[in-house]
Amino acid sequence: MDEKTRTAAGIAAGLQGLTYDDKRLAELAAEVKTLNDAVREAGAKRLTFDDDPFTFASLLERETKK
Amino acid sequence: MRNDDPALADLSEVADAIAARRITSVAATEACLARIESWQPRTNAFLRLDEAKALARAKAMDAELAAGRRRGPLHGVPMAHKDMYYRKGELSTGGSAIRRDWRAPVTATVLQKLDAAGVVELGFLNMAEFAAGPTGHNVHHGHCRNPWDSKRVTGGSSSGSGASVAARMVYGALGSDTGGSIRLPASACGVVGMKATYGRVSRAGALARSWSLDHVGPLTRTVRDNARLLGAIAGHDPEDSTTSEKPVPDYEALLEGGVSGIRIGLALPNDGPASLDAEVGAAVQAAADALGKLGARITPVILPDFTALYRAAEVIAKCEAAAMHRPWLEKTPDAYANQVRTRMEAGFFIPATQYIDALRLRGHFVKEFLAAAMDSVDAVVLPAIPFPIPTIEETDVEAKGGPATLNMVGRFTGLTRPFNTLGVPALSVPCGFDSNGAPIGMQLVGRPFDEALLYRIGHAYQGATEFHKRVPA
């Protein structure tokens, strides 16, 4: 079991109260790493302290047809 | 109307005929019921049909009209909807086994609006389990089958909506779209589907797949029909705080005017989450050429890399789905199809910071998309499904599994899911048929709340082409 999978096992059993076998934990660990990395990399290039998730809706309202 | 079978008329045609009393709502309803009798065994589009209730409602709508009361442009029109729109006291399965016998405590806002508009409800339609699945497979209620070729998928998750409209069982249907679930079945079944701007249509009383990405919208045979139906369901709703207070335009009144001078960007992406099949690319190129002949100014555009945007959507959908499904996932995990359950489970492991960052990124993605793809154009045209429609067997993840099958299923949403993250409007319009005889659809994508322009372009295109007039035999 690699480090990612051990971490997933810890989250499942220790924090979420869920049970998975080792094979499934390895799959989940790989999937989560791909998703986390993508968001972290995209965020590193773009996000600042003042970015608020709720600005999305106001942006849509504002960015209507010019 | 084009021939003797009222079921083959478009929604607008039959609605106008009912208003002019050239046909009764009862006759239109009976025509739909006859089509359903013929097509249901081939498509499995309906989960529940209530003939008696529909005929009683049609009779009441005819009586109102005879008394001089017309509720509006949908008065007396028969429809059916994806089985995720709640009607108080009635069954609402969400395509699942878990809610097979569950009765809704409220009526969805969109159904209330259609009730007030005088629509006749025939029943509720097949869908992917809990709106999770892009193909139309459903292990609990039976797979929905494409009316053009029953071996092929309908697209999902609004599978029954696409199939029933295409087979002329109903004049229009509501679907929902979290990653393409209106546009995929619209494309695969050869009908029109609108995912309007996030906040344009209320989600109150609709089963959620992912609150942040869900969009409610119509599937119809023509762009005109779609404009009429969206006009009836759009608008602010106090029951859904994410709905916009912007006034709803009269979409149908804005259809005419043509496309002369309208700037349309053509995007035929060959990388990112979905590589494009040549046959599909050629059909969308031909559609752009047709719009060019009508006077639109077609220019190639490069879309931003959708990979990060696609991953952000996955993070949001998985986290929200895991949260809402947790009680059932803990107590009755075997009540889900494997592929539905496994797609949600990662949501338990993604840190909250990543989920919040995915939400915070949306604004940046919108700005980048508008700057990169739409700065010099009014709309973008691109394919809806990047490859010819596969068979049910080829895409049966539950029975077959394997990396190739999973990859194909994953590619279904490669060109649709990004617009759920962006929240911008996207309209799927039929633009051809592949070498297997299955439909091809293009997407028209616009700026936020510019649905009227997309309808205008789509309407002009349908005025110059015949794809939407073909009926499955």
Coordinates of N, CA, C and O in Angstrom, one line a residue, chain B residues 1-9 13 23 35 168 469 471:
Chain B
M1 N -51.0 21.9 -40.1 CA -50.1 20.8 -39.7 C -49.7 19.9 -40.9 O -50.5 19.9 -41.9
R2 N -48.6 19.2 -40.8 CA -48.0 18.7 -42.0 C -48.7 17.4 -42.5 O -48.7 17.1 -43.7
N3 N -49.4 16.7 -41.7 CA -50.1 15.5 -42.2 C -51.2 15.2 -41.2 O -51.5 15.9 -40.3
D4 N -51.8 14.0 -41.4 CA -53.1 13.7 -40.7 C -52.8 13.4 -39.2 O -53.8 13.4 -38.4
D5 N -51.6 13.0 -38.9 CA -51.4 12.6 -37.5 C -50.9 13.8 -36.6 O -49.8 14.3 -36.8
P6 N -51.8 14.2 -35.7 CA -51.5 15.4 -35.0 C -50.2 15.2 -34.1 O -49.5 16.2 -33.8
A7 N -49.8 14.0 -33.8 CA -48.6 13.8 -33.0 C -47.4 14.2 -33.8 O -46.4 14.5 -33.1
L8 N -47.5 14.2 -35.1 CA -46.3 14.6 -35.9 C -46.1 16.1 -36.0 O -45.1 16.6 -36.5
A9 N -47.1 16.9 -35.6 CA -47.0 18.3 -35.6 C -46.0 18.8 -34.5 O -45.7 18.1 -33.6
E13 N -47.0 24.3 -33.5 CA -48.1 24.1 -34.4 C -49.4 23.5 -33.7 O -50.5 24.0 -34.0
I23 N -58.1 21.8 -33.6 CA -58.0 20.4 -33.0 C -58.2 20.6 -31.5 O -58.0 21.7 -31.0
R35 N -49.1 7.2 -30.2 CA -47.6 7.1 -30.5 C -46.9 6.3 -29.3 O -46.0 5.5 -29.6
R168 N -41.8 11.4 -31.3 CA -43.1 12.1 -31.4 C -44.2 11.5 -30.4 O -45.3 11.5 -30.7
K469 N -36.7 17.8 -39.3 CA -38.0 17.4 -39.8 C -38.0 15.9 -40.0 O -39.1 15.3 -40.2
V471 N -38.2 12.1 -39.1 CA -38.9 11.4 -38.0 C -38.4 9.9 -38.0 O -38.4 9.3 -39.1

